[in-house]
XYZ file of C-alpha atoms in Angstrom:
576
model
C -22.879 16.845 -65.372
C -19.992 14.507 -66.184
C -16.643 14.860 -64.661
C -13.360 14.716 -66.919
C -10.671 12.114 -65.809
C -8.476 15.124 -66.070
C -10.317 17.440 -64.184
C -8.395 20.124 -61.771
C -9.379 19.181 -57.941
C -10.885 22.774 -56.958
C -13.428 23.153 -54.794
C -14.948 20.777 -51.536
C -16.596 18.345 -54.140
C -13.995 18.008 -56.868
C -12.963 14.723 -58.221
C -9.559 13.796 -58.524
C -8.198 11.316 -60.189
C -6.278 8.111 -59.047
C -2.516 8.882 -58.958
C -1.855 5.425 -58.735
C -1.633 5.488 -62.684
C 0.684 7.857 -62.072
C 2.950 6.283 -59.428
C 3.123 2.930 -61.157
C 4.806 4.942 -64.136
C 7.876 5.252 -61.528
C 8.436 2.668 -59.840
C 11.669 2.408 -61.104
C 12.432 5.224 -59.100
C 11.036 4.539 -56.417
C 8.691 1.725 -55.798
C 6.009 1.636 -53.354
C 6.699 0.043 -50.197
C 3.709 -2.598 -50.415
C 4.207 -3.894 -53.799
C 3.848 -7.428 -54.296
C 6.461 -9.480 -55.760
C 3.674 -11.227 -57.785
C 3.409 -10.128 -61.417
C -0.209 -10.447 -61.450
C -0.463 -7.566 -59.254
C 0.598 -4.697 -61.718
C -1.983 -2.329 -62.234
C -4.001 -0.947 -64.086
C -5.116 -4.496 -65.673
C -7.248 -4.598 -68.556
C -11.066 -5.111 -68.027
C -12.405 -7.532 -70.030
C -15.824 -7.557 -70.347
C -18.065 -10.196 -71.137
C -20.109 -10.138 -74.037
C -23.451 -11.109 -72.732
C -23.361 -7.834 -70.079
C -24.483 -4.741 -71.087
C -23.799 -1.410 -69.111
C -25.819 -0.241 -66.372
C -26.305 2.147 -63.291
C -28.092 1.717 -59.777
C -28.789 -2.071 -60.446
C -31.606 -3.018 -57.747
C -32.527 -6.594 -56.900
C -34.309 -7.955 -53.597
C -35.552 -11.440 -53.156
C -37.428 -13.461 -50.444
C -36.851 -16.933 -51.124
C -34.593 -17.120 -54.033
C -31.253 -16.028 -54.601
C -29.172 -13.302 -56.067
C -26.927 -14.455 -58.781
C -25.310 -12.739 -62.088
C -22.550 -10.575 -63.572
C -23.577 -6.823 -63.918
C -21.425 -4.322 -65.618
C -21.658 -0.897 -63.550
C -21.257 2.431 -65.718
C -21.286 4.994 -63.379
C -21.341 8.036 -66.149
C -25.055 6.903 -67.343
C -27.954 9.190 -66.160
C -31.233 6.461 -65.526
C -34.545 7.964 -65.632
C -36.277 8.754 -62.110
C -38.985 6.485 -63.835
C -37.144 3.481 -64.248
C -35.447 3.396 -60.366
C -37.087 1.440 -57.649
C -38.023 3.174 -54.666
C -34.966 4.270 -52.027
C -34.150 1.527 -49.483
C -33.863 2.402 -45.878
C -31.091 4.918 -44.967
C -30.659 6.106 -48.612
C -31.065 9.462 -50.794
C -30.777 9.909 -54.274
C -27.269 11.649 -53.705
C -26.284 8.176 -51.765
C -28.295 5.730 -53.684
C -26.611 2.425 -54.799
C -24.745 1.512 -58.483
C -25.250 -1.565 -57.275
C -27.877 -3.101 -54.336
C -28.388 -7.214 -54.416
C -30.513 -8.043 -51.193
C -32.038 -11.782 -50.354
C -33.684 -12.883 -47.055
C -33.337 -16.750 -47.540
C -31.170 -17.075 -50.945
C -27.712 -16.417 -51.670
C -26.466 -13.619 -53.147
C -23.453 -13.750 -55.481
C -22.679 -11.011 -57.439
C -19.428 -10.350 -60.060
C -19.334 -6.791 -60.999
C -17.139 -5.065 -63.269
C -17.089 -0.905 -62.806
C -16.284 0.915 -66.350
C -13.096 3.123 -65.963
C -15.497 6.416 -66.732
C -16.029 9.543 -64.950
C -18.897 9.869 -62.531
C -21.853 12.344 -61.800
C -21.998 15.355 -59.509
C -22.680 15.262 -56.270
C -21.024 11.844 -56.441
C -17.335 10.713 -55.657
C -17.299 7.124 -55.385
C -19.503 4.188 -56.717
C -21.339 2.899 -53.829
C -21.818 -1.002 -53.450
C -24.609 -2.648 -51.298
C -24.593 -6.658 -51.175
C -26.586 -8.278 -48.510
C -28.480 -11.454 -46.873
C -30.391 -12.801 -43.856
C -29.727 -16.210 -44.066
C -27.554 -17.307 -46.927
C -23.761 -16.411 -47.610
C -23.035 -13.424 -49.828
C -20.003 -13.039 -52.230
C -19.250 -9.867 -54.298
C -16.712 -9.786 -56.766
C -15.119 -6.796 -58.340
C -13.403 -6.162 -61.089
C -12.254 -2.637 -62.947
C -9.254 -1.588 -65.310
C -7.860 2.117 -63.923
C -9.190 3.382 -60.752
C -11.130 6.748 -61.672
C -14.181 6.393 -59.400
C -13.020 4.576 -55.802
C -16.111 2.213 -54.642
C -17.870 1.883 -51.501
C -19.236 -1.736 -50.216
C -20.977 -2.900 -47.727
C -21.648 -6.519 -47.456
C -23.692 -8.265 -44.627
C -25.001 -11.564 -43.557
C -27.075 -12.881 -40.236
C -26.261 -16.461 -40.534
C -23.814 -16.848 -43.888
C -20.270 -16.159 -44.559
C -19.568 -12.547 -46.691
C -16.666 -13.267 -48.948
C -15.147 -10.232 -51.027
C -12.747 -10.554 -53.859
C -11.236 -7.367 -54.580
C -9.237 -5.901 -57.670
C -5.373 -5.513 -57.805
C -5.785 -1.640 -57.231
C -7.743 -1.757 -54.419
C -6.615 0.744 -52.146
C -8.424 1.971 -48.429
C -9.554 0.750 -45.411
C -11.443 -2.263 -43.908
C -13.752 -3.147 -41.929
C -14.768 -6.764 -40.691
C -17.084 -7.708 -37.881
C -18.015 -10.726 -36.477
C -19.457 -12.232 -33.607
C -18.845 -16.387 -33.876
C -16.440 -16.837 -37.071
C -13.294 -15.701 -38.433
C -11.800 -13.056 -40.626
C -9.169 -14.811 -43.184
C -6.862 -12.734 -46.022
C -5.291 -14.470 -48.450
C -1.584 -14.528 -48.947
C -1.478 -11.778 -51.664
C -3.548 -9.824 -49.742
C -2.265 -10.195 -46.202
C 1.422 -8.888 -48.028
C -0.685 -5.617 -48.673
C -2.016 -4.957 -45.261
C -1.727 -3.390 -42.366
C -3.673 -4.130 -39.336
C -4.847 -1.797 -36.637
C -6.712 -3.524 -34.493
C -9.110 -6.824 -33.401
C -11.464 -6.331 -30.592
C -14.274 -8.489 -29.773
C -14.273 -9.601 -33.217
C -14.253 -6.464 -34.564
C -11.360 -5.835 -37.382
C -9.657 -2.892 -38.977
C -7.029 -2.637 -41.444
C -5.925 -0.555 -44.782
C -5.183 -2.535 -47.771
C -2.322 -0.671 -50.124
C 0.071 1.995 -49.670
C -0.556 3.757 -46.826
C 1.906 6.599 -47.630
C -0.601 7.654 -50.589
C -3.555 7.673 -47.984
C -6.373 10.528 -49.201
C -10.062 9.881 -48.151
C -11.638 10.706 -51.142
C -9.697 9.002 -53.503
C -9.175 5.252 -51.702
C -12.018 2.313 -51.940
C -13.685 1.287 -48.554
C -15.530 -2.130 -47.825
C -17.619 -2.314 -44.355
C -18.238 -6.532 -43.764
C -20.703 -7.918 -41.488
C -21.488 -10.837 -40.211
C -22.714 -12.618 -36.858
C -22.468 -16.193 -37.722
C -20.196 -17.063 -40.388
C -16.723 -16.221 -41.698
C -15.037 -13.318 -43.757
C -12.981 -13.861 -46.577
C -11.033 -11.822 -48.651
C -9.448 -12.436 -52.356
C -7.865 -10.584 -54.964
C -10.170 -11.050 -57.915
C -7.427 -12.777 -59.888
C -6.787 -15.727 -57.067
C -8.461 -18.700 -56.592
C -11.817 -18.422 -54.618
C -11.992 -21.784 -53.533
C -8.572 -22.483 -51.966
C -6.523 -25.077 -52.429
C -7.519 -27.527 -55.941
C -7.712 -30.581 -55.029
C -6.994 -32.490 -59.073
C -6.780 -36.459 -59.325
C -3.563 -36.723 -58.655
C -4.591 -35.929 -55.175
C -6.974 -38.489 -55.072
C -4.390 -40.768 -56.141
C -2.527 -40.601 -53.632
C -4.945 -40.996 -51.099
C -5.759 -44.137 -52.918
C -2.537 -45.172 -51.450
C -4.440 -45.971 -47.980
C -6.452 -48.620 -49.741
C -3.812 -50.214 -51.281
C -2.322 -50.585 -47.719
C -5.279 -51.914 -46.936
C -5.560 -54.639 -49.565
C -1.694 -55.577 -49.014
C -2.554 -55.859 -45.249
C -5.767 -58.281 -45.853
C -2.828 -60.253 -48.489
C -0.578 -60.459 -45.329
C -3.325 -61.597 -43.162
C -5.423 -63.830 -45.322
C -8.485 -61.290 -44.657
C -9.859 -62.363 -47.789
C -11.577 -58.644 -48.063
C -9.179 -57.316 -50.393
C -11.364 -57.513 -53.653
C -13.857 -56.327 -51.746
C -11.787 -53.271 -50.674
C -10.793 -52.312 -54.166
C -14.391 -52.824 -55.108
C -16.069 -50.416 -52.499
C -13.394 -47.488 -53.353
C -13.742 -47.833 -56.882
C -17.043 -47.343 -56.822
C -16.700 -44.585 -54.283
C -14.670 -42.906 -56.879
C -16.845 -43.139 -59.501
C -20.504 -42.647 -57.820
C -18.948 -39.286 -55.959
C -17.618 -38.153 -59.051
C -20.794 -38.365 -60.973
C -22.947 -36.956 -58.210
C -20.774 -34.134 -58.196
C -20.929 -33.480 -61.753
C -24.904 -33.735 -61.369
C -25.320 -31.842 -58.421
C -23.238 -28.832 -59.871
C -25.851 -28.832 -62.371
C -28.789 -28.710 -60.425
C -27.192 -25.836 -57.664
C -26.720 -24.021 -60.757
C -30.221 -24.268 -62.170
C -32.010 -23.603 -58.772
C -34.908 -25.864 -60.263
C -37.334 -27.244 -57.345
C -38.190 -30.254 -59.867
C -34.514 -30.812 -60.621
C -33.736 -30.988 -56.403
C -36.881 -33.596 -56.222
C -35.441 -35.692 -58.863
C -32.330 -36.020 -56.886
C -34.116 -36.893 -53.693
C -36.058 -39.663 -55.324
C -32.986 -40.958 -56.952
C -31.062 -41.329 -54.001
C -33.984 -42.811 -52.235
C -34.377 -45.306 -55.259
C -30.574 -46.228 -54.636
C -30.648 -46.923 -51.187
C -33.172 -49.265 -51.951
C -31.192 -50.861 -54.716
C -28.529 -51.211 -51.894
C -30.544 -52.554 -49.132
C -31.986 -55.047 -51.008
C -29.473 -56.039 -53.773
C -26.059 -55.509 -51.694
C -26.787 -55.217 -48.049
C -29.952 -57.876 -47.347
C -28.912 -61.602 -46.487
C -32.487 -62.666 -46.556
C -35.341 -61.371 -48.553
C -39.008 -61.419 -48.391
C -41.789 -61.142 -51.003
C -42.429 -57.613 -52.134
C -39.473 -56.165 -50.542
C -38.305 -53.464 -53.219
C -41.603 -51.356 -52.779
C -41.649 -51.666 -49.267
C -38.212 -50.615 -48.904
C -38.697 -47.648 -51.108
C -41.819 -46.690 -49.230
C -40.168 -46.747 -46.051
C -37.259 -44.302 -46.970
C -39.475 -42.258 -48.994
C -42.077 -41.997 -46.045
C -39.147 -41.236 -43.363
C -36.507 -38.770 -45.417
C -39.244 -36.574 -47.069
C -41.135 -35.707 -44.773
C -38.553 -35.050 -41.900
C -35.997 -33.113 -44.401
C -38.746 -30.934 -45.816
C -40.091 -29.847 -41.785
C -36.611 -29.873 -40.560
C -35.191 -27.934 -43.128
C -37.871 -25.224 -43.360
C -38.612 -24.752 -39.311
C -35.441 -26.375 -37.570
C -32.623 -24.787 -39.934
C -34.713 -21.700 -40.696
C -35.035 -21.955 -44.477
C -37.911 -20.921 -45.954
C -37.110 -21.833 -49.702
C -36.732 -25.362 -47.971
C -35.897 -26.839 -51.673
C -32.686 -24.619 -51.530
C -30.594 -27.098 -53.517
C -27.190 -26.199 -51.607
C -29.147 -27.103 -48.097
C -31.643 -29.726 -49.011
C -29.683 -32.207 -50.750
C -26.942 -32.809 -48.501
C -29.522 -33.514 -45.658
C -31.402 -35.655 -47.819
C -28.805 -37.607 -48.395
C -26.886 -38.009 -44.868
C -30.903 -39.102 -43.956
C -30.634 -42.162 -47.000
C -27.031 -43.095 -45.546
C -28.031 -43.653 -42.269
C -31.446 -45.080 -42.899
C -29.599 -47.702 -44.504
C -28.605 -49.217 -42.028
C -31.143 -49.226 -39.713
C -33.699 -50.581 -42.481
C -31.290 -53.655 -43.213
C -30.559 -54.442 -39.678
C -34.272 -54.524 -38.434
C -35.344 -56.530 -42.069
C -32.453 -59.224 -41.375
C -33.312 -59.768 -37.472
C -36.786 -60.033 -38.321
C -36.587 -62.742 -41.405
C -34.066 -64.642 -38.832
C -35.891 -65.496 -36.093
C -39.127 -65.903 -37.676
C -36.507 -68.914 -39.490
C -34.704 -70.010 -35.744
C -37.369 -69.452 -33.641
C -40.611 -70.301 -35.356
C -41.804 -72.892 -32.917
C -41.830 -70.111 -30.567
C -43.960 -67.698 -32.728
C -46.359 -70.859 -33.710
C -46.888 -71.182 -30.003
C -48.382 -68.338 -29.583
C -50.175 -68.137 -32.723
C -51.369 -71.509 -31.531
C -52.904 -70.364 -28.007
C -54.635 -67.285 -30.719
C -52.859 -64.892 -30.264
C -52.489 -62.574 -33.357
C -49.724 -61.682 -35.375
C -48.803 -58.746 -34.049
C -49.013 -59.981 -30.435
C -46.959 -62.558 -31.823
C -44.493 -60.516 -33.531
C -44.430 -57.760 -30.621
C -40.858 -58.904 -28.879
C -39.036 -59.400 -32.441
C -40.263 -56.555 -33.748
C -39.449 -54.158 -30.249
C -35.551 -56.511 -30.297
C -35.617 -55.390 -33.994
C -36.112 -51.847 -34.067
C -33.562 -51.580 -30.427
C -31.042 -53.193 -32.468
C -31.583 -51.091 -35.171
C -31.781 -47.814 -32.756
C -28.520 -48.737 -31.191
C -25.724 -47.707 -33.829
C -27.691 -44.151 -33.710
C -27.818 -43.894 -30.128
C -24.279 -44.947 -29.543
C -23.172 -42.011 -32.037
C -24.918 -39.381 -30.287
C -23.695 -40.008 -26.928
C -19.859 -39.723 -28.493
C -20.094 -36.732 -30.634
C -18.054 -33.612 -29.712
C -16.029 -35.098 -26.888
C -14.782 -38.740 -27.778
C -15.210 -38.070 -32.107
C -16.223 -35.033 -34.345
C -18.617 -36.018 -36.737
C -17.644 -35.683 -40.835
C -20.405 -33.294 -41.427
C -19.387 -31.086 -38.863
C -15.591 -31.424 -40.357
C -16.924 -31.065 -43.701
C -18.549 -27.328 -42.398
C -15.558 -25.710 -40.816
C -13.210 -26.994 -43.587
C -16.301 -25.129 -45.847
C -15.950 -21.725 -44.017
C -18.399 -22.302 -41.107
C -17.555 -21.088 -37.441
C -17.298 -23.421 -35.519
C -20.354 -22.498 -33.229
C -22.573 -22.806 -36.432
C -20.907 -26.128 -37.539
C -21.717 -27.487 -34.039
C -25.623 -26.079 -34.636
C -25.641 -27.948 -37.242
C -24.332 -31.168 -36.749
C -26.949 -31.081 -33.665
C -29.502 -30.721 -36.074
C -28.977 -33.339 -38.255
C -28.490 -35.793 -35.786
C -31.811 -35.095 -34.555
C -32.879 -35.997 -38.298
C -30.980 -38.888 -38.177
C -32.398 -40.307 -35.412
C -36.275 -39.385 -36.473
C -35.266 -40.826 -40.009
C -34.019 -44.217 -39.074
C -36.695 -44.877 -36.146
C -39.760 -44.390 -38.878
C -38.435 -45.850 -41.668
C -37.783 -49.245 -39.708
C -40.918 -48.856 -38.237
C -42.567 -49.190 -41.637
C -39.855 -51.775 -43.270
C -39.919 -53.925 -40.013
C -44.493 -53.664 -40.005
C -44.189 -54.532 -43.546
C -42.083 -57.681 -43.439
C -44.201 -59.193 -40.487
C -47.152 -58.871 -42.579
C -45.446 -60.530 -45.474
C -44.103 -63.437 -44.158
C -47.103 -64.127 -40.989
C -49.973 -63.649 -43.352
C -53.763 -63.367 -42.335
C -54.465 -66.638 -41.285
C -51.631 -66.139 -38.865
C -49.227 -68.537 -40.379
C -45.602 -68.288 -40.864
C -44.860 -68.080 -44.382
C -41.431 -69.703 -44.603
C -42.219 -69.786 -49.431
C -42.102 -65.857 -49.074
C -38.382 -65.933 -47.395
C -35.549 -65.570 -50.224
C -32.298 -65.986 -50.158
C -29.409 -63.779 -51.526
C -29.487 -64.318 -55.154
C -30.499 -62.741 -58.387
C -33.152 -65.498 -59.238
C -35.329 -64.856 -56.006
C -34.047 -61.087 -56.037
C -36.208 -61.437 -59.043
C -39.347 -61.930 -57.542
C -38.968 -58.862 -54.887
C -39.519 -56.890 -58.373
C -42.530 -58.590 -59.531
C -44.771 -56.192 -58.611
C -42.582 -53.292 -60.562
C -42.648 -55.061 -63.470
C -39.221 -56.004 -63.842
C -39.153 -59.765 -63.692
C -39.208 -59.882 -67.695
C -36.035 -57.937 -67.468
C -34.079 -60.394 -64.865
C -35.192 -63.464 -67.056
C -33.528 -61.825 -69.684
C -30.296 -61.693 -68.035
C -30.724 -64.727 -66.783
C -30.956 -66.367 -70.540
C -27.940 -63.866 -71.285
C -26.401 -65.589 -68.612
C -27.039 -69.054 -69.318
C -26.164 -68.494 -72.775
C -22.888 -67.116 -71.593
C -22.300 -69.697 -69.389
C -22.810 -72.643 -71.685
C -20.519 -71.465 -74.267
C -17.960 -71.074 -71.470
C -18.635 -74.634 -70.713
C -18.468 -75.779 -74.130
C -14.940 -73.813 -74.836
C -13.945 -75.688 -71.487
C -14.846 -79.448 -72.671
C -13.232 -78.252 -75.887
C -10.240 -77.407 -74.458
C -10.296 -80.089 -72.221
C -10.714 -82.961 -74.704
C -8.221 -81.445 -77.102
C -5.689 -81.843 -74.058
C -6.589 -84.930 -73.174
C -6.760 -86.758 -76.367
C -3.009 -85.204 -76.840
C -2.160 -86.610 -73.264
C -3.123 -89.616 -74.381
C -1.364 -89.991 -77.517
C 1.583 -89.401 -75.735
C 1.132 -91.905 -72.896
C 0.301 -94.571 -75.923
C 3.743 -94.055 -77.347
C 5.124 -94.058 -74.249
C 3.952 -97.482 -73.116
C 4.925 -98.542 -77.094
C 7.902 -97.032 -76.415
C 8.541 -99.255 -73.418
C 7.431 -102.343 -74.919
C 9.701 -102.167 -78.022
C 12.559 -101.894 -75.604
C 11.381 -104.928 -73.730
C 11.536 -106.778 -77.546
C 14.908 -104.848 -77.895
C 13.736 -102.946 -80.391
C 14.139 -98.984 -81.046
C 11.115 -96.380 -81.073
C 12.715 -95.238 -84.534
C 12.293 -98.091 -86.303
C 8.790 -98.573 -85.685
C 6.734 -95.719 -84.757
C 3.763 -95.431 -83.779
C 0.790 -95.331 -86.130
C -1.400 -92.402 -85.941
């Protein structure tokens, strides 16, 4: 049995309708004492509805590993067949079942939902919400036009934040828990609230007039959470806080132009090199960005393993085109294998068992580690390579010696290669033994500015470190092996023809093996071409200047000599 809007409120279970309709039509009377100034906040608002959505009622959705995302338009007046309903979750009835249940154990669950301004069935008085998730953040949106049905939601997370964005017309109480974050209102909606009490994280307030207080008339949201942070919006503000446009970035530009002016002062000399490194910056960031939005979007496991292979293949594009002084034969594909062998392997296991995600190829928690694990590799990787190729230069008598008195490569190797792989330890090592009391670290940062608690952030930034070091250790392991048994080959001899230095023609033969050799010859006649044409404007240039130069120096010295004769430079000119 449907309910009328207009229905009379007799008897325990009546429905009556919203009278905030009702009390917006005077509020030139007398307006309500928690009206917002704003005029976005009138109500009711029109519900626009997007096209793609089609009505529906007692929406189910439960996932293990993947997550809960979509807009679903809630029509509580539709009857669904017993026959097309899942089974009951825990704790429910078919007088308290959910319009709307979204549950996901490792995924994410975002949900925008838009509740049709239409009566509801008998037993029924409100539309009851159910958003939930073990290990990923939840966000429920809501949106509706006049308040005939109030709602009910209850929104929970283990180890995510639960953020809420509610509509202008929201009117009842609240109730946030939880144990190691924060609860945060927004402006608009902090002007609307009153707050009873906050005990051992634990907080209650009413959102809206409380003078128009009735039980069975105002909304309700219950939020839960032991780990993260609750937020709540109006559905009409901005969910992600403060935009940051390019102006912004502009003007934090501004430090790098101090920069560059200070290496001008100082005759640095690293000035070009400054404007260099944040231009790129600017650009790289801004298409990764642009890509990853893409691929969090699609949730594609091939799509997040493309994006760990690329930024594998461009670390090794920087350590061995930017970063390397001194290359060796072969070096591209050893390089590659070395970060490849290291980030993999330790993202995927300490992802899945360390962090606790079982859909380890989660895109918003798998790429991020991948790629702290490729910045810090770096460095490690080019600092073992470089020591290595050094004193196997410096100190070769040394390593002949032994070779000489048969010992083998390795043995002969052994204290570069344990000097090499300490250096390239240290930089880790030092970091550790700061973080949390002397410096706190940017991922960390990067977490609590992102809605973390701090505890988690501080989890976290454990973990990763623990990456770190695992990643840099093995991948210099296998870089550093490699390059010994390049450049000391079999017949233990030092291989000095395999050592490059730092330019593009013997950057060319690190790539012969990939095939790309035909391609740097190519730039290298583009470049020649380029250069000789240069060279040939120059002697053109030159010898245009110079034959003028000396045209005038030869009237000059005529010049002179016809005074001598005391004769003028008008009367007999020179002859071209």
């Amino acid at each position: 049995m449907l309910i009328p809007a207009d229905a009379k409120s007799e008897g325990p279970h009546a429905y009556k309708p919203s009278p905030l309709p009702e009390t917006h039509s005077e509020a030139a009377a007398s307006p309500p004492p928690y009206a917002s100034l704003d005029s976005s906040s009138t109500y009711p608002r029109p519900l626009v509805i997007p096209d793609s959505a089609k009505p529906s009622n007692f929406v189910s959705l439960s996932k293990t590993h993947d997550s809960c995302r979509g807009t679903y338009v809630i029509d509580p007046s539709l009857n669904i067949p017993s026959e097309y309903l899942p089974s009951l979750p825990d704790g429910e009835s078919e007088d308290t079942r959910s319009n709307f249940y979204a549950r996901s154990v490792h995924g994410n669950v975002s949900a925008d939902l838009y509740l049709l301004d239409k009566p509801i069935t008998e037993p029924r008085q409100n539309i009851i919400l159910n958003t939930s998730s073990t290990h990923g953040s939840v966000s429920t949106c809501i949106r509706r036009g006049n308040k005939i049905v109030p709602f009910k939601l209850k929104s929970c997370s283990k180890n995510g934040n639960v953020a809420v964005r509610i509509p202008r017309s929201f009117q009842g109480p609240v109730t946030g828990t939880t144990k190691h974050g924060r609860i945060w209102l927004s402006e608009a909606v902090s002007a609307q609230t009153v707050v009873f009490s906050e005990v051992q994280g634990v907080k209650r307030l009413f959102i809206g007039d409380m003078s128009t207080r009735d039980d069975k008339l105002d909304d309700a949201i219950i939020m839960e959470t032991q780990h993260g942070n609750i937020r709540i919006y109006y559905e009409d503000e901005d969910y992600e806080g403060t935009e940051l446009t390019w102006l912004n970035v502009a003007l934090a530009f501004g430090f790098i132009a101090f920069n560059v002016i200070f290496s001008y002062v100082f005759d640095l000399g690293v000035g070009v090199s400054l404007l260099v490194a944040a231009t790129r910056c600017v650009v790289q960031l801004a298409i990764v960005g642009t890509l990853l939005q893409k691929v969090f979007e699609t949730d594609n496991p091939w799509a997040v393993a493309g994006i760990a292979f690329l930024l594998n293949l461009m670390g090794t594009f920087e350590i061995v085109v930017n970063k390397s002084k001194k290359r060796h034969q072969n070096m591209f594909p050893s390089v590659l294998f070395s970060l490849l062998a290291s980030t993999i392997p330790i993202s995927i296991i300490g992802v899945r068992f360390a962090m606790s995600v079982t859909k380890f190829w989660e895109p918003a928690q798998y790429i991020p580690v991948v790629g702290m694990l490729c910045g810090s590799t770096i460095n490690g990787v080019v600092v073992s390579i470089t020591y290595i190729l050094k004193e196997l230069q410096e100190n070769r008598d040394r390593v002949e010696m032994y070779l000489a008195f048969g010992a083998s490569r390795s043995e002969a190797c052994k204290p570069i290669l344990v000097d090499a792989l300490r250096i390239a330890l240290t930089p880790t090592i030092n970091q550790m033994s700061v973080l949390g009391i002397i410096s706190i670290p940017g991922m960390m940062t990067g977490a609590i500015l992102g809605g973390s608690s701090v505890e988690r952030a501080a989890k976290l930034q454990m973990i990763i470190m623990f990456f770190l070091s695992a990643s840099t250790a093995l991948a210099s392991i296998c870089s550093a092996g490699y390059t010994i048994s390049v450049v000391v080959d079999r017949e233990h001899r030092i291989r000095q023809d395999r050592i490059y230095s730092k330019s593009l023609y013997n950057f060319s033969f690190s790539l012969t093996s990939w095939g790309l050799s035909a391609i740097v010859g190519r730039l290298h006649k583009v470049r020649n071409v380029i250069r000789n044409a240069m060279r040939s404007l120059y002697k053109a240039l030159v010898g245009g200047f110079a034959a003028k130069d000396n045209a005038v120096r030869g009237a000059r010295e005529e010049s002179g000599g016809l005074l001598e004769r005391g004769l003028s430079y008008e009367d007999n000119p020179p002859l071209n």
